[in-house]
Amino acid sequence: MLSAFANAFRTPDLRKKILFTLGILAVFRLGSVIPTPNVNIVNVDQCRQLSLSGESSGLYSMINLFSGGALLQLTIFALGIMPYITSSIILQLMAVVIPRLEALKKEGAGGTQKITQYTRYLTIVLAVLQSTTFVTLAVNGQLFVGCSLDLVYDKSIFPIIVMILTMTAGTGVIMWLGELITDRGVGNGMSVMIFTQIAAAFPSQLWSIKESRPGAEGWLIFILVLAVGLAVMAGVVFMEQGQRRIPVQYAKRMVGRKLLGGSTTYIPIKVNQAGVIPVIFASSLMYLPVLYAQFQPGTVDNPNPIASWISANFVRGDHWIYNLTYALLIIGFAYFYVSITFNPDEVADNMKKYGGFIPGIRAGEPTANYLRHVLSRLTAPGALYLAVIALIPTLAFVLLGTQGKFPFGGTSILIIVGVGLDTVKQIQSQLQQRNYEGFLR
């Protein structure tokens, strides 16, 4: 990996792309610390520190993770890249049930461009809704539970509208910056930006682990966390690279006066075909009951029984009901997402159309059944792997007492490793286009 980056900086055009990407990321991080107009920075910082150390630290740590600390500071880039990610997932799911979107996916570059345009429109709509929600919570003093300080200077209608428009415009700028990285930089722009948001919180989280224990004990826990983190990262890299290669052979055929075909290739099916999406879905659903319990607690004389049960079983991340529900949701979403993103019938039809077949398997329906069987067998270990990785912060709490501060677990490590591997592969492929020395060794 290090040699790939070193060789990339020796290549002029690749060096320009990397420096351009780093410049865009610097602008992105700058916007993540500039506060929205009408925000009381001092009070927001006090409430944020209080929330990250209180009973609801798990919820606020998750919010801090995906926004790189920008959302809880109410900055101009507070919403981050999540509205775009959410709209992309929604359109991907809707393509299964809406024939028009499914037809656009099959139209090639023109259809993809149209779906991208729909994604942008939906991103702005989601940004308006989310910014309105967070600004309303901030104005009413409900953004940070247990903090009664005023987060804004003026609660009249015009400053509130300016805050909403500023956050929405920030989301549009982030979307534009991500597309610039994709077109002129290195890697997928949106993935690199969410990687930056998560990585920005790593140093402070690691140092807070050391500060949580006095003296030599703090350094010991710090070193143990680093060792566990490196081991987890190595395991994630191993699983993310794992795949089942199904051989496909194409029969020879005459096209005009030319004899085409006769080649042998393979269909790569990853062990973790669903990626990080099931963990994101499950995390989002797990925090819905927590939000309900926080905003509908009832009164002292008449407490809400549902909210009380949720507070006892779902707020604490180390409770067995919470962890069992979380693991089952991840496994269920893994099977669901793989089933809608990989269509064995479509793959079998395309193979039959171009004269391809799996050795020992008849073309058509038997091929689709075989692919379906292999996919279900591979999804089982992939889903269990995702569930185990997502539960690592709970194990860290039990063994090391670092719950809410453990950075090497769940969604964060999956995104960081996945984006890192994809970016390095793109750099290596571009290096091989310019230098064939690697093929001659």
GROMACS .gro file of C-alpha atoms in nm:
model
  441
    1MET     CA    1   0.000   0.000   0.000
    2LEU     CA    2   0.276   0.245   0.095
    3SER     CA    3   0.474   0.159  -0.218
    4ALA     CA    4   0.162   0.226  -0.430
    5PHE     CA    5   0.124   0.575  -0.281
    6ALA     CA    6   0.499   0.642  -0.321
    7ASN     CA    7   0.488   0.542  -0.689
    8ALA     CA    8   0.172   0.748  -0.740
    9PHE     CA    9   0.347   1.064  -0.620
   10ARG     CA   10   0.627   1.000  -0.872
   11THR     CA   11   0.371   1.003  -1.156
   12PRO     CA   12   0.281   1.368  -1.244
   13ASP     CA   13  -0.086   1.323  -1.339
   14LEU     CA   14  -0.158   1.088  -1.047
   15ARG     CA   15   0.017   1.329  -0.812
   16LYS     CA   16  -0.212   1.608  -0.934
   17LYS     CA   17  -0.518   1.389  -0.874
   18ILE     CA   18  -0.408   1.299  -0.520
   19LEU     CA   19  -0.327   1.662  -0.432
   20PHE     CA   20  -0.661   1.772  -0.580
   21THR     CA   21  -0.841   1.513  -0.364
   22LEU     CA   22  -0.655   1.626  -0.051
   23GLY     CA   23  -0.744   1.989  -0.129
   24ILE     CA   24  -1.115   1.905  -0.161
   25LEU     CA   25  -1.102   1.710   0.166
   26ALA     CA   26  -0.939   2.010   0.337
   27VAL     CA   27  -1.227   2.231   0.220
   28PHE     CA   28  -1.472   1.967   0.341
   29ARG     CA   29  -1.316   1.954   0.689
   30LEU     CA   30  -1.305   2.336   0.703
   31GLY     CA   31  -1.679   2.354   0.640
   32SER     CA   32  -1.730   2.094   0.913
   33VAL     CA   33  -1.604   2.337   1.180
   34ILE     CA   34  -1.760   2.665   1.058
   35PRO     CA   35  -2.079   2.720   1.263
   36THR     CA   36  -2.416   2.797   1.108
   37PRO     CA   37  -2.532   3.159   1.155
   38ASN     CA   38  -2.725   3.227   1.480
   39VAL     CA   39  -2.557   2.940   1.670
   40ASN     CA   40  -2.422   3.002   2.022
   41ILE     CA   41  -2.090   2.819   1.992
   42VAL     CA   42  -2.002   2.830   2.363
   43ASN     CA   43  -2.332   2.678   2.478
   44VAL     CA   44  -2.330   2.418   2.200
   45ASP     CA   45  -1.982   2.304   2.302
   46GLN     CA   46  -2.082   2.274   2.669
   47CYS     CA   47  -2.395   2.072   2.584
   48ARG     CA   48  -2.199   1.851   2.344
   49GLN     CA   49  -1.939   1.763   2.607
   50LEU     CA   50  -2.218   1.689   2.855
   51SER     CA   51  -2.404   1.462   2.611
   52LEU     CA   52  -2.096   1.260   2.515
   53SER     CA   53  -2.033   1.174   2.879
   54GLY     CA   54  -2.394   1.116   2.991
   55GLU     CA   55  -2.631   0.819   2.978
   56SER     CA   56  -2.712   0.875   2.609
   57SER     CA   57  -2.347   0.883   2.505
   58GLY     CA   58  -2.399   0.586   2.269
   59LEU     CA   59  -2.655   0.771   2.057
   60TYR     CA   60  -2.453   1.092   2.042
   61SER     CA   61  -2.130   0.901   1.970
   62MET     CA   62  -2.303   0.739   1.670
   63ILE     CA   63  -2.421   1.079   1.546
   64ASN     CA   64  -2.072   1.219   1.600
   65LEU     CA   65  -1.923   0.927   1.407
   66PHE     CA   66  -2.120   0.974   1.085
   67SER     CA   67  -2.095   1.354   1.083
   68GLY     CA   68  -1.730   1.383   1.190
   69GLY     CA   69  -1.843   1.594   1.487
   70ALA     CA   70  -2.011   1.850   1.257
   71LEU     CA   71  -2.376   1.778   1.341
   72LEU     CA   72  -2.348   1.821   1.717
   73GLN     CA   73  -2.162   2.150   1.654
   74LEU     CA   74  -2.438   2.273   1.415
   75THR     CA   75  -2.191   2.367   1.140
   76ILE     CA   76  -2.268   2.454   0.777
   77PHE     CA   77  -2.176   2.095   0.677
   78ALA     CA   78  -2.366   1.951   0.975
   79LEU     CA   79  -2.569   1.698   0.774
   80GLY     CA   80  -2.256   1.562   0.607
   81ILE     CA   81  -2.284   1.306   0.329
   82MET     CA   82  -2.562   1.100   0.489
   83PRO     CA   83  -2.856   1.257   0.293
   84TYR     CA   84  -2.686   1.153  -0.032
   85ILE     CA   85  -2.608   0.804   0.100
   86THR     CA   86  -2.968   0.766   0.218
   87SER     CA   87  -3.114   0.881  -0.115
   88SER     CA   88  -2.883   0.644  -0.305
   89ILE     CA   89  -2.997   0.350  -0.092
   90ILE     CA   90  -3.364   0.449  -0.133
   91LEU     CA   91  -3.337   0.464  -0.513
   92GLN     CA   92  -3.148   0.135  -0.520
   93LEU     CA   93  -3.428  -0.030  -0.323
   94MET     CA   94  -3.702   0.140  -0.526
   95ALA     CA   95  -3.549   0.012  -0.851
   96VAL     CA   96  -3.669  -0.335  -0.747
   97VAL     CA   97  -4.036  -0.233  -0.719
   98ILE     CA   98  -4.064   0.051  -0.975
   99PRO     CA   99  -4.038  -0.074  -1.337
  100ARG     CA  100  -3.934   0.271  -1.467
  101LEU     CA  101  -3.622   0.279  -1.247
  102GLU     CA  102  -3.541  -0.082  -1.334
  103ALA     CA  103  -3.560   0.005  -1.703
  104LEU     CA  104  -3.331   0.304  -1.650
  105LYS     CA  105  -3.071   0.079  -1.485
  106LYS     CA  106  -3.062  -0.137  -1.800
  107GLU     CA  107  -3.023   0.160  -2.039
  108GLY     CA  108  -2.652   0.203  -1.972
  109ALA     CA  109  -2.482   0.540  -1.926
  110GLY     CA  110  -2.793   0.745  -2.014
  111GLY     CA  111  -3.009   0.564  -1.759
  112THR     CA  112  -2.739   0.588  -1.492
  113GLN     CA  113  -2.714   0.963  -1.548
  114LYS     CA  114  -3.091   0.997  -1.508
  115ILE     CA  115  -3.086   0.796  -1.180
  116THR     CA  116  -2.801   1.017  -1.056
  117GLN     CA  117  -3.015   1.322  -1.128
  118TYR     CA  118  -3.305   1.173  -0.930
  119THR     CA  119  -3.061   1.098  -0.647
  120ARG     CA  120  -2.953   1.464  -0.634
  121TYR     CA  121  -3.313   1.585  -0.617
  122LEU     CA  122  -3.398   1.340  -0.341
  123THR     CA  123  -3.082   1.441  -0.152
  124ILE     CA  124  -3.194   1.805  -0.141
  125VAL     CA  125  -3.542   1.701  -0.023
  126LEU     CA  126  -3.394   1.488   0.255
  127ALA     CA  127  -3.152   1.768   0.347
  128VAL     CA  128  -3.442   2.013   0.388
  129LEU     CA  129  -3.631   1.767   0.609
  130GLN     CA  130  -3.329   1.675   0.822
  131SER     CA  131  -3.205   2.033   0.862
  132THR     CA  132  -3.556   2.145   0.963
  133THR     CA  133  -3.569   1.865   1.221
  134PHE     CA  134  -3.230   1.939   1.377
  135VAL     CA  135  -3.277   2.317   1.377
  136THR     CA  136  -3.619   2.275   1.542
  137LEU     CA  137  -3.469   2.049   1.808
  138ALA     CA  138  -3.189   2.300   1.868
  139VAL     CA  139  -3.428   2.595   1.897
  140ASN     CA  140  -3.658   2.407   2.137
  141GLY     CA  141  -3.368   2.284   2.351
  142GLN     CA  142  -3.427   1.915   2.266
  143LEU     CA  143  -3.114   1.844   2.063
  144PHE     CA  144  -2.910   1.763   2.376
  145VAL     CA  145  -3.106   1.576   2.641
  146GLY     CA  146  -3.041   1.714   2.989
  147CYS     CA  147  -2.891   2.047   2.871
  148SER     CA  148  -3.106   2.358   2.915
  149LEU     CA  149  -2.867   2.617   2.765
  150ASP     CA  150  -2.985   2.825   2.468
  151LEU     CA  151  -2.818   2.694   2.153
  152VAL     CA  152  -2.925   2.986   1.931
  153TYR     CA  153  -2.917   3.362   1.981
  154ASP     CA  154  -3.246   3.448   1.810
  155LYS     CA  155  -3.554   3.222   1.794
  156SER     CA  156  -3.754   3.429   1.545
  157ILE     CA  157  -3.861   3.284   1.211
  158PHE     CA  158  -3.608   3.453   0.977
  159PRO     CA  159  -3.286   3.334   1.152
  160ILE     CA  160  -3.433   2.983   1.173
  161ILE     CA  161  -3.503   2.980   0.797
  162VAL     CA  162  -3.147   3.105   0.732
  163MET     CA  163  -3.010   2.815   0.942
  164ILE     CA  164  -3.218   2.561   0.750
  165LEU     CA  165  -3.116   2.702   0.412
  166THR     CA  166  -2.749   2.715   0.516
  167MET     CA  167  -2.743   2.347   0.618
  168THR     CA  168  -2.930   2.246   0.303
  169ALA     CA  169  -2.689   2.445   0.084
  170GLY     CA  170  -2.401   2.280   0.272
  171THR     CA  171  -2.534   1.939   0.171
  172GLY     CA  172  -2.550   2.053  -0.193
  173VAL     CA  173  -2.189   2.176  -0.176
  174ILE     CA  174  -2.077   1.844  -0.022
  175MET     CA  175  -2.252   1.655  -0.303
  176TRP     CA  176  -2.072   1.872  -0.560
  177LEU     CA  177  -1.735   1.824  -0.386
  178GLY     CA  178  -1.785   1.446  -0.386
  179GLU     CA  179  -1.857   1.444  -0.759
  180LEU     CA  180  -1.546   1.656  -0.821
  181ILE     CA  181  -1.334   1.395  -0.641
  182THR     CA  182  -1.492   1.117  -0.849
  183ASP     CA  183  -1.432   1.301  -1.179
  184ARG     CA  184  -1.093   1.463  -1.120
  185GLY     CA  185  -0.947   1.296  -0.811
  186VAL     CA  186  -0.875   0.948  -0.680
  187GLY     CA  187  -1.144   0.707  -0.558
  188ASN     CA  188  -1.519   0.738  -0.519
  189GLY     CA  189  -1.585   1.089  -0.391
  190MET     CA  190  -1.874   1.010  -0.158
  191SER     CA  191  -1.694   0.712  -0.006
  192VAL     CA  192  -1.374   0.910   0.047
  193MET     CA  193  -1.566   1.190   0.219
  194ILE     CA  194  -1.749   0.962   0.461
  195PHE     CA  195  -1.411   0.793   0.524
  196THR     CA  196  -1.275   1.138   0.616
  197GLN     CA  197  -1.566   1.210   0.849
  198ILE     CA  198  -1.511   0.887   1.042
  199ALA     CA  199  -1.131   0.909   1.047
  200ALA     CA  200  -1.150   1.266   1.182
  201ALA     CA  201  -1.296   1.137   1.509
  202PHE     CA  202  -1.035   0.863   1.560
  203PRO     CA  203  -0.754   1.064   1.730
  204SER     CA  204  -0.982   1.223   1.990
  205GLN     CA  205  -1.152   0.889   2.067
  206LEU     CA  206  -0.821   0.710   2.110
  207TRP     CA  207  -0.682   0.981   2.337
  208SER     CA  208  -1.001   0.989   2.545
  209ILE     CA  209  -0.948   0.616   2.614
  210LYS     CA  210  -0.604   0.694   2.755
  211GLU     CA  211  -0.739   0.988   2.958
  212SER     CA  212  -1.022   0.779   3.106
  213ARG     CA  213  -0.778   0.585   3.328
  214PRO     CA  214  -0.507   0.739   3.549
  215GLY     CA  215  -0.134   0.682   3.502
  216ALA     CA  216   0.006   0.355   3.371
  217GLU     CA  217  -0.337   0.190   3.357
  218GLY     CA  218  -0.450   0.442   3.095
  219TRP     CA  219  -0.147   0.368   2.876
  220LEU     CA  220  -0.203  -0.007   2.913
  221ILE     CA  221  -0.567   0.021   2.801
  222PHE     CA  222  -0.455   0.250   2.516
  223ILE     CA  223  -0.201  -0.007   2.390
  224LEU     CA  224  -0.452  -0.293   2.425
  225VAL     CA  225  -0.710  -0.100   2.224
  226LEU     CA  226  -0.454  -0.033   1.948
  227ALA     CA  227  -0.359  -0.403   1.941
  228VAL     CA  228  -0.723  -0.514   1.925
  229GLY     CA  229  -0.792  -0.253   1.657
  230LEU     CA  230  -0.508  -0.377   1.435
  231ALA     CA  231  -0.623  -0.739   1.479
  232VAL     CA  232  -0.982  -0.643   1.389
  233MET     CA  233  -0.859  -0.449   1.086
  234ALA     CA  234  -0.656  -0.749   0.965
  235GLY     CA  235  -0.961  -0.975   1.004
  236VAL     CA  236  -1.184  -0.731   0.816
  237VAL     CA  237  -0.932  -0.704   0.529
  238PHE     CA  238  -0.918  -1.085   0.508
  239MET     CA  239  -1.297  -1.121   0.496
  240GLU     CA  240  -1.352  -0.829   0.258
  241GLN     CA  241  -1.106  -0.980   0.010
  242GLY     CA  242  -1.263  -1.327   0.031
  243GLN     CA  243  -1.471  -1.434  -0.269
  244ARG     CA  244  -1.605  -1.743  -0.445
  245ARG     CA  245  -1.509  -1.754  -0.811
  246ILE     CA  246  -1.761  -1.945  -1.020
  247PRO     CA  247  -1.603  -2.054  -1.353
  248VAL     CA  248  -1.787  -1.956  -1.670
  249GLN     CA  249  -1.698  -2.091  -2.015
  250TYR     CA  250  -1.814  -1.934  -2.342
  251ALA     CA  251  -1.876  -2.156  -2.642
  252LYS     CA  252  -1.721  -2.077  -2.978
  253ARG     CA  253  -1.954  -1.927  -3.239
  254MET     CA  254  -1.930  -1.781  -3.589
  255VAL     CA  255  -2.007  -1.410  -3.629
  256GLY     CA  256  -1.975  -1.330  -3.999
  257ARG     CA  257  -1.639  -1.476  -4.098
  258LYS     CA  258  -1.489  -1.459  -3.748
  259LEU     CA  259  -1.485  -1.732  -3.486
  260LEU     CA  260  -1.556  -1.574  -3.149
  261GLY     CA  261  -1.578  -1.710  -2.796
  262GLY     CA  262  -1.407  -2.008  -2.644
  263SER     CA  263  -1.277  -1.804  -2.351
  264THR     CA  264  -1.298  -1.893  -1.982
  265THR     CA  265  -1.374  -1.642  -1.709
  266TYR     CA  266  -1.540  -1.641  -1.368
  267ILE     CA  267  -1.815  -1.469  -1.167
  268PRO     CA  268  -1.668  -1.326  -0.843
  269ILE     CA  269  -1.913  -1.346  -0.551
  270LYS     CA  270  -1.780  -1.188  -0.233
  271VAL     CA  271  -1.830  -1.343   0.107
  272ASN     CA  272  -1.957  -1.006   0.227
  273GLN     CA  273  -2.166  -0.924  -0.077
  274ALA     CA  274  -2.382  -0.671   0.111
  275GLY     CA  275  -2.093  -0.453   0.233
  276VAL     CA  276  -2.166  -0.215   0.520
  277ILE     CA  277  -2.529  -0.145   0.427
  278PRO     CA  278  -2.688  -0.402   0.669
  279VAL     CA  279  -2.498  -0.251   0.964
  280ILE     CA  280  -2.614   0.101   0.870
  281PHE     CA  281  -2.976  -0.015   0.834
  282ALA     CA  282  -2.969  -0.203   1.165
  283SER     CA  283  -2.801   0.087   1.350
  284SER     CA  284  -3.062   0.330   1.221
  285LEU     CA  285  -3.349   0.106   1.333
  286MET     CA  286  -3.194   0.042   1.676
  287TYR     CA  287  -3.182   0.414   1.753
  288LEU     CA  288  -3.548   0.475   1.668
  289PRO     CA  289  -3.673   0.323   1.999
  290VAL     CA  290  -3.405   0.522   2.186
  291LEU     CA  291  -3.527   0.846   2.030
  292TYR     CA  292  -3.885   0.756   2.121
  293ALA     CA  293  -3.786   0.691   2.483
  294GLN     CA  294  -3.601   1.022   2.505
  295PHE     CA  295  -3.875   1.240   2.363
  296GLN     CA  296  -4.177   1.052   2.511
  297PRO     CA  297  -4.063   0.970   2.866
  298GLY     CA  298  -4.396   1.061   3.027
  299THR     CA  299  -4.417   1.241   3.361
  300VAL     CA  300  -4.279   1.168   3.705
  301ASP     CA  301  -4.624   1.067   3.833
  302ASN     CA  302  -4.724   0.882   3.515
  303PRO     CA  303  -4.417   0.744   3.335
  304ASN     CA  304  -4.449   0.591   2.990
  305PRO     CA  305  -4.415   0.210   3.040
  306ILE     CA  306  -4.288   0.154   2.684
  307ALA     CA  307  -4.024   0.425   2.724
  308SER     CA  308  -3.921   0.281   3.060
  309TRP     CA  309  -3.874  -0.068   2.911
  310ILE     CA  310  -3.674   0.076   2.619
  311SER     CA  311  -3.455   0.274   2.860
  312ALA     CA  312  -3.386  -0.040   3.060
  313ASN     CA  313  -3.310  -0.270   2.766
  314PHE     CA  314  -3.214  -0.066   2.458
  315VAL     CA  315  -3.028   0.241   2.582
  316ARG     CA  316  -2.751   0.034   2.739
  317GLY     CA  317  -2.539  -0.114   2.462
  318ASP     CA  318  -2.424  -0.405   2.679
  319HIS     CA  319  -2.773  -0.549   2.741
  320TRP     CA  320  -2.829  -0.894   2.589
  321ILE     CA  321  -3.169  -0.801   2.440
  322TYR     CA  322  -3.014  -0.503   2.261
  323ASN     CA  323  -2.724  -0.706   2.122
  324LEU     CA  324  -2.941  -1.003   2.018
  325THR     CA  325  -3.186  -0.773   1.837
  326TYR     CA  326  -2.898  -0.586   1.671
  327ALA     CA  327  -2.733  -0.908   1.548
  328LEU     CA  328  -3.061  -1.050   1.413
  329LEU     CA  329  -3.138  -0.725   1.229
  330ILE     CA  330  -2.792  -0.727   1.067
  331ILE     CA  331  -2.830  -1.089   0.953
  332GLY     CA  332  -3.180  -1.024   0.819
  333PHE     CA  333  -3.078  -0.708   0.632
  334ALA     CA  334  -2.773  -0.886   0.487
  335TYR     CA  335  -2.996  -1.151   0.325
  336PHE     CA  336  -3.248  -0.887   0.214
  337TYR     CA  337  -2.990  -0.657   0.056
  338VAL     CA  338  -2.807  -0.938  -0.123
  339SER     CA  339  -3.136  -1.068  -0.262
  340ILE     CA  340  -3.222  -0.733  -0.424
  341THR     CA  341  -2.872  -0.643  -0.551
  342PHE     CA  342  -2.773  -0.979  -0.706
  343ASN     CA  343  -3.034  -1.130  -0.938
  344PRO     CA  344  -2.941  -1.491  -1.030
  345ASP     CA  345  -3.211  -1.507  -1.298
  346GLU     CA  346  -3.076  -1.199  -1.475
  347VAL     CA  347  -2.716  -1.327  -1.457
  348ALA     CA  348  -2.823  -1.667  -1.594
  349ASP     CA  349  -3.018  -1.505  -1.881
  350ASN     CA  350  -2.719  -1.286  -1.978
  351MET     CA  351  -2.488  -1.588  -1.975
  352LYS     CA  352  -2.729  -1.784  -2.195
  353LYS     CA  353  -2.767  -1.490  -2.433
  354TYR     CA  354  -2.391  -1.469  -2.497
  355GLY     CA  355  -2.330  -1.843  -2.504
  356GLY     CA  356  -2.183  -1.880  -2.156
  357PHE     CA  357  -2.234  -2.170  -1.918
  358ILE     CA  358  -2.101  -2.303  -1.588
  359PRO     CA  359  -1.919  -2.636  -1.644
  360GLY     CA  360  -2.146  -2.919  -1.534
  361ILE     CA  361  -2.456  -2.696  -1.506
  362ARG     CA  362  -2.718  -2.657  -1.779
  363ALA     CA  363  -2.787  -2.304  -1.903
  364GLY     CA  364  -3.105  -2.123  -1.802
  365GLU     CA  365  -3.305  -2.213  -1.493
  366PRO     CA  366  -3.054  -2.472  -1.355
  367THR     CA  367  -2.781  -2.205  -1.368
  368ALA     CA  368  -3.002  -1.958  -1.180
  369ASN     CA  369  -3.079  -2.221  -0.914
  370TYR     CA  370  -2.709  -2.301  -0.877
  371LEU     CA  371  -2.618  -1.932  -0.838
  372ARG     CA  372  -2.900  -1.889  -0.586
  373HIS     CA  373  -2.771  -2.185  -0.384
  374VAL     CA  374  -2.411  -2.057  -0.383
  375LEU     CA  375  -2.525  -1.706  -0.289
  376SER     CA  376  -2.729  -1.828   0.008
  377ARG     CA  377  -2.438  -2.043   0.131
  378LEU     CA  378  -2.197  -1.747   0.106
  379THR     CA  379  -2.434  -1.495   0.264
  380ALA     CA  380  -2.454  -1.697   0.589
  381PRO     CA  381  -2.087  -1.653   0.693
  382GLY     CA  382  -2.090  -1.298   0.555
  383ALA     CA  383  -2.391  -1.201   0.769
  384LEU     CA  384  -2.244  -1.365   1.081
  385TYR     CA  385  -1.916  -1.183   1.018
  386LEU     CA  386  -2.098  -0.848   0.999
  387ALA     CA  387  -2.284  -0.923   1.323
  388VAL     CA  388  -1.961  -1.013   1.505
  389ILE     CA  389  -1.780  -0.700   1.381
  390ALA     CA  390  -2.074  -0.482   1.486
  391LEU     CA  391  -2.072  -0.630   1.839
  392ILE     CA  392  -1.702  -0.562   1.896
  393PRO     CA  393  -1.770  -0.233   2.085
  394THR     CA  394  -1.983  -0.433   2.333
  395LEU     CA  395  -1.697  -0.678   2.388
  396ALA     CA  396  -1.465  -0.381   2.437
  397PHE     CA  397  -1.697  -0.250   2.706
  398VAL     CA  398  -1.703  -0.584   2.887
  399LEU     CA  399  -1.328  -0.646   2.866
  400LEU     CA  400  -1.175  -0.297   2.862
  401GLY     CA  401  -1.448  -0.067   2.990
  402THR     CA  402  -1.430   0.164   2.686
  403GLN     CA  403  -1.791   0.155   2.566
  404GLY     CA  404  -1.885   0.466   2.365
  405LYS     CA  405  -1.515   0.546   2.305
  406PHE     CA  406  -1.398   0.235   2.119
  407PRO     CA  407  -1.321   0.348   1.760
  408PHE     CA  408  -1.231   0.008   1.609
  409GLY     CA  409  -1.569  -0.153   1.568
  410GLY     CA  410  -1.891  -0.184   1.375
  411THR     CA  411  -1.966   0.055   1.096
  412SER     CA  412  -1.654   0.269   1.129
  413ILE     CA  413  -1.397  -0.005   1.071
  414LEU     CA  414  -1.597  -0.158   0.783
  415ILE     CA  415  -1.622   0.176   0.603
  416ILE     CA  416  -1.258   0.269   0.661
  417VAL     CA  417  -1.120  -0.066   0.544
  418GLY     CA  418  -1.359  -0.090   0.248
  419VAL     CA  419  -1.287   0.261   0.121
  420GLY     CA  420  -0.913   0.220   0.182
  421LEU     CA  421  -0.896  -0.104  -0.018
  422ASP     CA  422  -1.102   0.041  -0.304
  423THR     CA  423  -0.887   0.356  -0.324
  424VAL     CA  424  -0.561   0.159  -0.323
  425LYS     CA  425  -0.695  -0.070  -0.598
  426GLN     CA  426  -0.782   0.232  -0.813
  427ILE     CA  427  -0.434   0.380  -0.763
  428GLN     CA  428  -0.268   0.049  -0.850
  429SER     CA  429  -0.482   0.006  -1.163
  430GLN     CA  430  -0.389   0.355  -1.282
  431LEU     CA  431  -0.022   0.284  -1.210
  432GLN     CA  432  -0.038  -0.036  -1.414
  433GLN     CA  433  -0.180   0.160  -1.709
  434ARG     CA  434   0.133   0.377  -1.706
  435ASN     CA  435   0.397   0.127  -1.598
  436TYR     CA  436   0.392  -0.244  -1.693
  437GLU     CA  437   0.688  -0.333  -1.475
  438GLY     CA  438   0.463  -0.516  -1.230
  439PHE     CA  439   0.356  -0.765  -1.499
  440LEU     CA  440   0.716  -0.849  -1.596
  441ARG     CA  441   0.842  -0.942  -1.248
   0.00000   0.00000   0.00000
